[in-house]
């Protein structure tokens, strides 16, 4: 068989009706009746047919291969057109095979009709995420010589040089991504993303982003670019109006200095260069017409560590080509940001917060809150889009421990977080930011309102921050003023509304309302309800006491269903936890007092939960216990964050010790338990907050203090009494006990996933683990991701009545009580060690800061040969030793900062004479790292 004929046989088949491949097969058949007699065959030619091949190649870059993931694929379904392809949305085009991804064949009664249908078909073909030759083909079919048929073998050499539309990234800068505003939120996308652990993403500094868009004539939420610390270099293929807002930096157009916070004109072929940030951390580039990328879950925003949104789900790279929307401006409108809106950046920041949801006296002492507001907090080097970490004194706490939430007093049974909330992960406060988690179990003492949230996007490592309490009314006034000013950009200046600079108020109460426990006529005792303030856009509703009672969760389910059925105007989204429900509301459509009234009325309208039943699938998942991947995460934590933690070097042994059981018993519990899913998004992306149905299976562990910056996808952790499966590489605080399968499928292209819903688990599912080896998990891990392996899911239901009868039996109550006592006694030892560690650490820190170093760098070494740090971070790895010879460009060290790795290289050939920093140590800007003695020419030649 001549398989080469397969390439063009679709064209001949269209005009002759002959399938050449079929003929070849029949001709080669051993059955004589199948053979085709060709001697007397006369083909009948009718009409015209054209084939266009779409390749994953870059025509503007000498047709270089363009491998990658296809973020969106759509092909035409129209008469007279055939499409032959192997790709769909989510297909990864590898660099290892022929880059052809589709053939489009058109047919017409004449050449003109065939060309017309081909042009329509190409216009209706959409491929995003990779570069293809589709636009190049469209240009050819539109070209006059092609349409007239005046072609020869040199035709392609003589057509105009191809230039793709949009922009080309000549240099990406640092962590440059596509974002839109307000991101993947309920109000913008009509999806319950936060409810299942999908962060909103969007710009870290919404103020600069929105202003930039208005300066170029876009809607304020139009997709644009965000860069961190270092900006991109962009080449334009058509005339565009642009604006650069945010951190102070050098901006040039074709080498000529340009201003920030004003509209700029970039003509076709021009190059916009955005330099390094001087003050502030992030810069925003808005382009008239906006960035055109496929929306994921309703938004264009990028979530890089999850690999979705934006351009191919990642940060931008050199030579990326990004599509733009249609330009609406043909010349520079000369818009300028009003001075009232333009922020001033510094190294010392003052950020307003609203108190709550959890503060004094329930969780923190009054003196802890005073300390929080009086402290000048230092921004930790490991801050990023997931959260901003702050270094400072430790709170003393109201409680000795977190009760059923965990051993540390910062631990809660559950807590749905708000974007901007100050979350105490152990004793370290962390501001939850645009890519942060929605559900966890740590105390949050205050929340940054919308009007102040932009500041979090601009602070750098080692900046100083003081928090100040705001009144709710002030927060709303500032939000409304910001919005009015942004909306008026481009309008006559007389319409600008001045910003009121009010002094910070004392406080607003964190607890908004309480409904005490009461008894129904049927004898059912209803739990107390507490309504807590959570910034200016959220309310947190808590049922009962901070204890494990599944009846609280069933009550939450009733309230959530009631509110969904009522369709209350202004309620955007509800997010359930274990005993709590977060209400996300639009303060422009419903006032806080009106919302509280609605919620109180709802509470008094809810039915009894005693006889309810919930759908509850049994989801069987493999698990490798105490696996190599989670051990690597622990080693990484020890190297860069905290080496002497009591849960190191072995989380698994720590879990056993902390519960007073053997490792074998931990094995047994993990594979016998049925983990009931009470919430989704416990860290991220559909991750379960799951509790063993049987209380005798409820292992109790404290969380990491401080939290990890890395956890592998599929990692299984225990925190408090809850189990979580990490859906992606991410930070985390649970004690790691094993690894299972990925529970997030980006395109939900799997028989185990519901169409359009990329999360595997549902509320009230029961997860059941079965043990496998590392090799067995590796054999099914990627096949499961690609729908080549399925897990067993059994339909079932959960009866509240049956559960309550069983849990109250004498046997279960007695055995549960004994296990709880055993856990409490074992856990006390850990608590004593932790308190002693932090006390000694505080003492050591104070002594170290007062001690003068005995090694005088400047006196003992030539200053010009001292290699110094150019950023704040931690030494992740040292690539050399004292006495070692290195060449220019060799790696000296790798630093970890803002969840990114930065490499320090040798600026010249030489020998390492002195190293002042070790792996895991913190480094500051301009701090001495290495003394590199340069080689003489003679020595260099000897190496």
PDB file of C-alpha atoms in Angstrom, residues 247-412:
ATOM      1  CA  UNK A 247       4.706  49.867  40.279  1.00  0.00           C
ATOM      2  CA  UNK A 248       7.196  52.576  39.315  1.00  0.00           C
ATOM      3  CA  UNK A 249       9.447  51.412  36.470  1.00  0.00           C
ATOM      4  CA  UNK A 250      11.110  52.571  33.262  1.00  0.00           C
ATOM      5  CA  UNK A 251       8.810  52.447  30.211  1.00  0.00           C
ATOM      6  CA  UNK A 252       9.948  53.040  26.628  1.00  0.00           C
ATOM      7  CA  UNK A 253       8.340  52.889  23.183  1.00  0.00           C
ATOM      8  CA  UNK A 254      10.994  52.215  20.532  1.00  0.00           C
ATOM      9  CA  UNK A 255      13.614  53.325  23.025  1.00  0.00           C
ATOM     10  CA  UNK A 256      11.950  56.648  23.827  1.00  0.00           C
ATOM     11  CA  UNK A 257      10.995  57.121  27.482  1.00  0.00           C
ATOM     12  CA  UNK A 258       7.226  57.024  28.045  1.00  0.00           C
ATOM     13  CA  UNK A 259       5.027  57.883  31.011  1.00  0.00           C
ATOM     14  CA  UNK A 260       2.998  55.584  33.227  1.00  0.00           C
ATOM     15  CA  UNK A 261      -0.614  56.230  34.219  1.00  0.00           C
ATOM     16  CA  UNK A 262      -1.470  57.764  30.840  1.00  0.00           C
ATOM     17  CA  UNK A 263      -2.505  56.486  27.420  1.00  0.00           C
ATOM     18  CA  UNK A 264       0.335  55.818  24.962  1.00  0.00           C
ATOM     19  CA  UNK A 265       0.316  55.189  21.215  1.00  0.00           C
ATOM     20  CA  UNK A 266       2.260  52.188  19.914  1.00  0.00           C
ATOM     21  CA  UNK A 267       2.323  52.186  16.078  1.00  0.00           C
ATOM     22  CA  UNK A 268       2.571  49.022  14.006  1.00  0.00           C
ATOM     23  CA  UNK A 269       5.977  47.405  14.437  1.00  0.00           C
ATOM     24  CA  UNK A 270       6.826  49.358  17.578  1.00  0.00           C
ATOM     25  CA  UNK A 271       8.303  47.828  20.717  1.00  0.00           C
ATOM     26  CA  UNK A 272       7.057  48.589  24.227  1.00  0.00           C
ATOM     27  CA  UNK A 273       9.579  47.814  26.953  1.00  0.00           C
ATOM     28  CA  UNK A 274       8.641  47.752  30.642  1.00  0.00           C
ATOM     29  CA  UNK A 275      11.637  47.594  32.989  1.00  0.00           C
ATOM     30  CA  UNK A 276      12.273  46.460  36.550  1.00  0.00           C
ATOM     31  CA  UNK A 277      10.028  47.622  39.385  1.00  0.00           C
ATOM     32  CA  UNK A 278      11.589  50.273  41.589  1.00  0.00           C
ATOM     33  CA  UNK A 279       8.791  50.810  44.091  1.00  0.00           C
ATOM     34  CA  UNK A 280       5.852  48.445  44.199  1.00  0.00           C
ATOM     35  CA  UNK A 281       5.792  44.822  43.055  1.00  0.00           C
ATOM     36  CA  UNK A 282       3.501  44.573  40.031  1.00  0.00           C
ATOM     37  CA  UNK A 283       2.855  46.439  36.814  1.00  0.00           C
ATOM     38  CA  UNK A 284      -0.102  46.215  34.432  1.00  0.00           C
ATOM     39  CA  UNK A 285      -0.221  46.617  30.659  1.00  0.00           C
ATOM     40  CA  UNK A 286      -3.618  47.321  29.117  1.00  0.00           C
ATOM     41  CA  UNK A 287      -4.100  47.344  25.342  1.00  0.00           C
ATOM     42  CA  UNK A 288      -7.058  48.825  23.493  1.00  0.00           C
ATOM     43  CA  UNK A 289      -9.223  45.910  22.350  1.00  0.00           C
ATOM     44  CA  UNK A 290      -7.919  43.710  25.152  1.00  0.00           C
ATOM     45  CA  UNK A 291      -6.128  40.362  25.234  1.00  0.00           C
ATOM     46  CA  UNK A 292      -8.030  37.562  23.479  1.00  0.00           C
ATOM     47  CA  UNK A 293      -7.648  34.162  25.148  1.00  0.00           C
ATOM     48  CA  UNK A 294     -10.178  31.365  25.762  1.00  0.00           C
ATOM     49  CA  UNK A 295     -12.191  31.744  28.929  1.00  0.00           C
ATOM     50  CA  UNK A 296     -11.912  28.964  31.482  1.00  0.00           C
ATOM     51  CA  UNK A 297     -14.779  28.617  33.945  1.00  0.00           C
ATOM     52  CA  UNK A 298     -15.978  31.995  32.686  1.00  0.00           C
ATOM     53  CA  UNK A 299     -12.750  34.008  33.018  1.00  0.00           C
ATOM     54  CA  UNK A 300      -9.574  34.819  31.064  1.00  0.00           C
ATOM     55  CA  UNK A 301      -7.478  34.994  34.245  1.00  0.00           C
ATOM     56  CA  UNK A 302      -4.446  32.722  34.586  1.00  0.00           C
ATOM     57  CA  UNK A 303      -3.915  30.327  37.491  1.00  0.00           C
ATOM     58  CA  UNK A 304      -0.404  29.072  36.599  1.00  0.00           C
ATOM     59  CA  UNK A 305       0.041  26.450  39.311  1.00  0.00           C
ATOM     60  CA  UNK A 306      -3.242  24.835  38.156  1.00  0.00           C
ATOM     61  CA  UNK A 307      -2.349  25.211  34.483  1.00  0.00           C
ATOM     62  CA  UNK A 308      -5.524  26.898  33.299  1.00  0.00           C
ATOM     63  CA  UNK A 309      -6.773  30.255  32.082  1.00  0.00           C
ATOM     64  CA  UNK A 310      -4.828  32.964  30.272  1.00  0.00           C
ATOM     65  CA  UNK A 311      -2.390  31.966  27.539  1.00  0.00           C
ATOM     66  CA  UNK A 312      -2.051  28.192  27.687  1.00  0.00           C
ATOM     67  CA  UNK A 313      -2.510  28.212  31.460  1.00  0.00           C
ATOM     68  CA  UNK A 314       0.970  29.564  32.183  1.00  0.00           C
ATOM     69  CA  UNK A 315       3.210  32.583  32.498  1.00  0.00           C
ATOM     70  CA  UNK A 316       4.257  34.121  29.197  1.00  0.00           C
ATOM     71  CA  UNK A 317       7.407  33.005  27.379  1.00  0.00           C
ATOM     72  CA  UNK A 318       9.662  34.555  24.769  1.00  0.00           C
ATOM     73  CA  UNK A 319       8.123  34.505  21.240  1.00  0.00           C
ATOM     74  CA  UNK A 320       4.590  33.895  22.526  1.00  0.00           C
ATOM     75  CA  UNK A 321       2.050  35.380  20.137  1.00  0.00           C
ATOM     76  CA  UNK A 322      -1.072  36.721  21.822  1.00  0.00           C
ATOM     77  CA  UNK A 323      -4.264  37.613  19.997  1.00  0.00           C
ATOM     78  CA  UNK A 324      -5.905  40.979  20.591  1.00  0.00           C
ATOM     79  CA  UNK A 325      -9.504  42.062  20.330  1.00  0.00           C
ATOM     80  CA  UNK A 326     -10.597  44.512  17.664  1.00  0.00           C
ATOM     81  CA  UNK A 327      -9.135  47.987  18.176  1.00  0.00           C
ATOM     82  CA  UNK A 328     -11.680  50.712  18.908  1.00  0.00           C
ATOM     83  CA  UNK A 329      -9.223  53.640  18.981  1.00  0.00           C
ATOM     84  CA  UNK A 330      -7.183  54.787  15.980  1.00  0.00           C
ATOM     85  CA  UNK A 331      -5.259  57.516  17.764  1.00  0.00           C
ATOM     86  CA  UNK A 332      -4.107  58.391  21.271  1.00  0.00           C
ATOM     87  CA  UNK A 333      -6.975  59.862  23.322  1.00  0.00           C
ATOM     88  CA  UNK A 334      -4.390  61.304  25.753  1.00  0.00           C
ATOM     89  CA  UNK A 335      -6.261  60.093  28.827  1.00  0.00           C
ATOM     90  CA  UNK A 336      -4.478  60.633  32.146  1.00  0.00           C
ATOM     91  CA  UNK A 337      -5.173  59.032  35.506  1.00  0.00           C
ATOM     92  CA  UNK A 338      -6.502  61.581  37.997  1.00  0.00           C
ATOM     93  CA  UNK A 339      -4.022  62.387  40.722  1.00  0.00           C
ATOM     94  CA  UNK A 340      -6.519  61.302  43.382  1.00  0.00           C
ATOM     95  CA  UNK A 341      -6.348  57.719  42.086  1.00  0.00           C
ATOM     96  CA  UNK A 342      -2.617  57.378  41.500  1.00  0.00           C
ATOM     97  CA  UNK A 343      -1.066  55.597  44.483  1.00  0.00           C
ATOM     98  CA  UNK A 344       2.230  56.414  46.135  1.00  0.00           C
ATOM     99  CA  UNK A 345       4.485  53.417  46.674  1.00  0.00           C
ATOM    100  CA  UNK A 346       6.958  53.079  49.512  1.00  0.00           C
ATOM    101  CA  UNK A 347       8.640  50.499  51.700  1.00  0.00           C
ATOM    102  CA  UNK A 348       6.335  51.234  54.614  1.00  0.00           C
ATOM    103  CA  UNK A 349       2.622  50.545  54.157  1.00  0.00           C
ATOM    104  CA  UNK A 350      -0.536  51.208  56.135  1.00  0.00           C
ATOM    105  CA  UNK A 351      -3.401  48.846  55.269  1.00  0.00           C
ATOM    106  CA  UNK A 352      -6.931  49.204  56.582  1.00  0.00           C
ATOM    107  CA  UNK A 353      -8.840  46.115  57.733  1.00  0.00           C
ATOM    108  CA  UNK A 354     -12.253  45.207  59.125  1.00  0.00           C
ATOM    109  CA  UNK A 355     -12.137  43.136  62.304  1.00  0.00           C
ATOM    110  CA  UNK A 356     -13.369  39.561  62.070  1.00  0.00           C
ATOM    111  CA  UNK A 357     -14.442  36.894  61.563  1.00  0.00           C
ATOM    112  CA  UNK A 358     -12.462  35.432  64.497  1.00  0.00           C
ATOM    113  CA  UNK A 359     -10.856  37.835  66.969  1.00  0.00           C
ATOM    114  CA  UNK A 360     -10.917  38.547  70.711  1.00  0.00           C
ATOM    115  CA  UNK A 361     -12.117  37.297  73.065  1.00  0.00           C
ATOM    116  CA  UNK A 362     -13.145  33.972  71.433  1.00  0.00           C
ATOM    117  CA  UNK A 363      -9.807  33.115  69.845  1.00  0.00           C
ATOM    118  CA  UNK A 364      -7.311  35.900  70.464  1.00  0.00           C
ATOM    119  CA  UNK A 365      -6.687  37.896  73.620  1.00  0.00           C
ATOM    120  CA  UNK A 366      -7.435  41.636  73.551  1.00  0.00           C
ATOM    121  CA  UNK A 367      -3.690  42.174  73.931  1.00  0.00           C
ATOM    122  CA  UNK A 368      -3.148  40.004  70.823  1.00  0.00           C
ATOM    123  CA  UNK A 369      -5.366  42.311  68.787  1.00  0.00           C
ATOM    124  CA  UNK A 370      -3.528  45.323  70.200  1.00  0.00           C
ATOM    125  CA  UNK A 371      -0.237  43.692  69.238  1.00  0.00           C
ATOM    126  CA  UNK A 372      -1.559  42.987  65.736  1.00  0.00           C
ATOM    127  CA  UNK A 373      -2.421  46.654  65.133  1.00  0.00           C
ATOM    128  CA  UNK A 374       0.670  48.070  66.846  1.00  0.00           C
ATOM    129  CA  UNK A 375       3.247  45.823  65.145  1.00  0.00           C
ATOM    130  CA  UNK A 376       5.192  46.880  62.081  1.00  0.00           C
ATOM    131  CA  UNK A 377       5.067  43.540  60.236  1.00  0.00           C
ATOM    132  CA  UNK A 378       7.854  42.422  57.916  1.00  0.00           C
ATOM    133  CA  UNK A 379       6.788  40.950  54.561  1.00  0.00           C
ATOM    134  CA  UNK A 380       8.213  37.421  54.251  1.00  0.00           C
ATOM    135  CA  UNK A 381      10.256  36.545  51.155  1.00  0.00           C
ATOM    136  CA  UNK A 382       7.976  33.575  50.378  1.00  0.00           C
ATOM    137  CA  UNK A 383       4.987  35.763  49.537  1.00  0.00           C
ATOM    138  CA  UNK A 384       3.225  35.460  46.195  1.00  0.00           C
ATOM    139  CA  UNK A 385      -0.170  35.460  44.477  1.00  0.00           C
ATOM    140  CA  UNK A 386      -1.419  32.740  46.822  1.00  0.00           C
ATOM    141  CA  UNK A 387      -0.760  34.693  49.994  1.00  0.00           C
ATOM    142  CA  UNK A 388       1.369  37.408  51.573  1.00  0.00           C
ATOM    143  CA  UNK A 389       3.195  36.177  54.680  1.00  0.00           C
ATOM    144  CA  UNK A 390       4.121  38.487  57.542  1.00  0.00           C
ATOM    145  CA  UNK A 391       6.890  38.098  60.119  1.00  0.00           C
ATOM    146  CA  UNK A 392       6.498  39.469  63.617  1.00  0.00           C
ATOM    147  CA  UNK A 393       5.599  38.577  67.198  1.00  0.00           C
ATOM    148  CA  UNK A 394       3.464  35.572  68.095  1.00  0.00           C
ATOM    149  CA  UNK A 395      -0.014  35.932  69.586  1.00  0.00           C
ATOM    150  CA  UNK A 396      -0.600  34.467  73.047  1.00  0.00           C
ATOM    151  CA  UNK A 397      -4.068  33.131  72.157  1.00  0.00           C
ATOM    152  CA  UNK A 398      -7.176  32.706  74.269  1.00  0.00           C
ATOM    153  CA  UNK A 399      -7.129  28.908  74.009  1.00  0.00           C
ATOM    154  CA  UNK A 400      -4.479  26.327  74.859  1.00  0.00           C
ATOM    155  CA  UNK A 401      -5.207  24.380  71.664  1.00  0.00           C
ATOM    156  CA  UNK A 402      -7.607  24.172  68.733  1.00  0.00           C
ATOM    157  CA  UNK A 403      -9.761  21.444  70.225  1.00  0.00           C
ATOM    158  CA  UNK A 404     -11.166  19.150  67.543  1.00  0.00           C
ATOM    159  CA  UNK A 405      -9.674  21.455  64.918  1.00  0.00           C
ATOM    160  CA  UNK A 406      -6.082  20.591  65.871  1.00  0.00           C
ATOM    161  CA  UNK A 407      -3.457  20.890  68.559  1.00  0.00           C
ATOM    162  CA  UNK A 408      -2.423  24.483  67.876  1.00  0.00           C
ATOM    163  CA  UNK A 409      -4.678  27.312  69.164  1.00  0.00           C
ATOM    164  CA  UNK A 410      -4.828  28.775  65.649  1.00  0.00           C
ATOM    165  CA  UNK A 411      -6.570  25.627  64.413  1.00  0.00           C
ATOM    166  CA  UNK A 412     -10.297  25.663  63.744  1.00  0.00           C
TER     167      UNK A 412
END
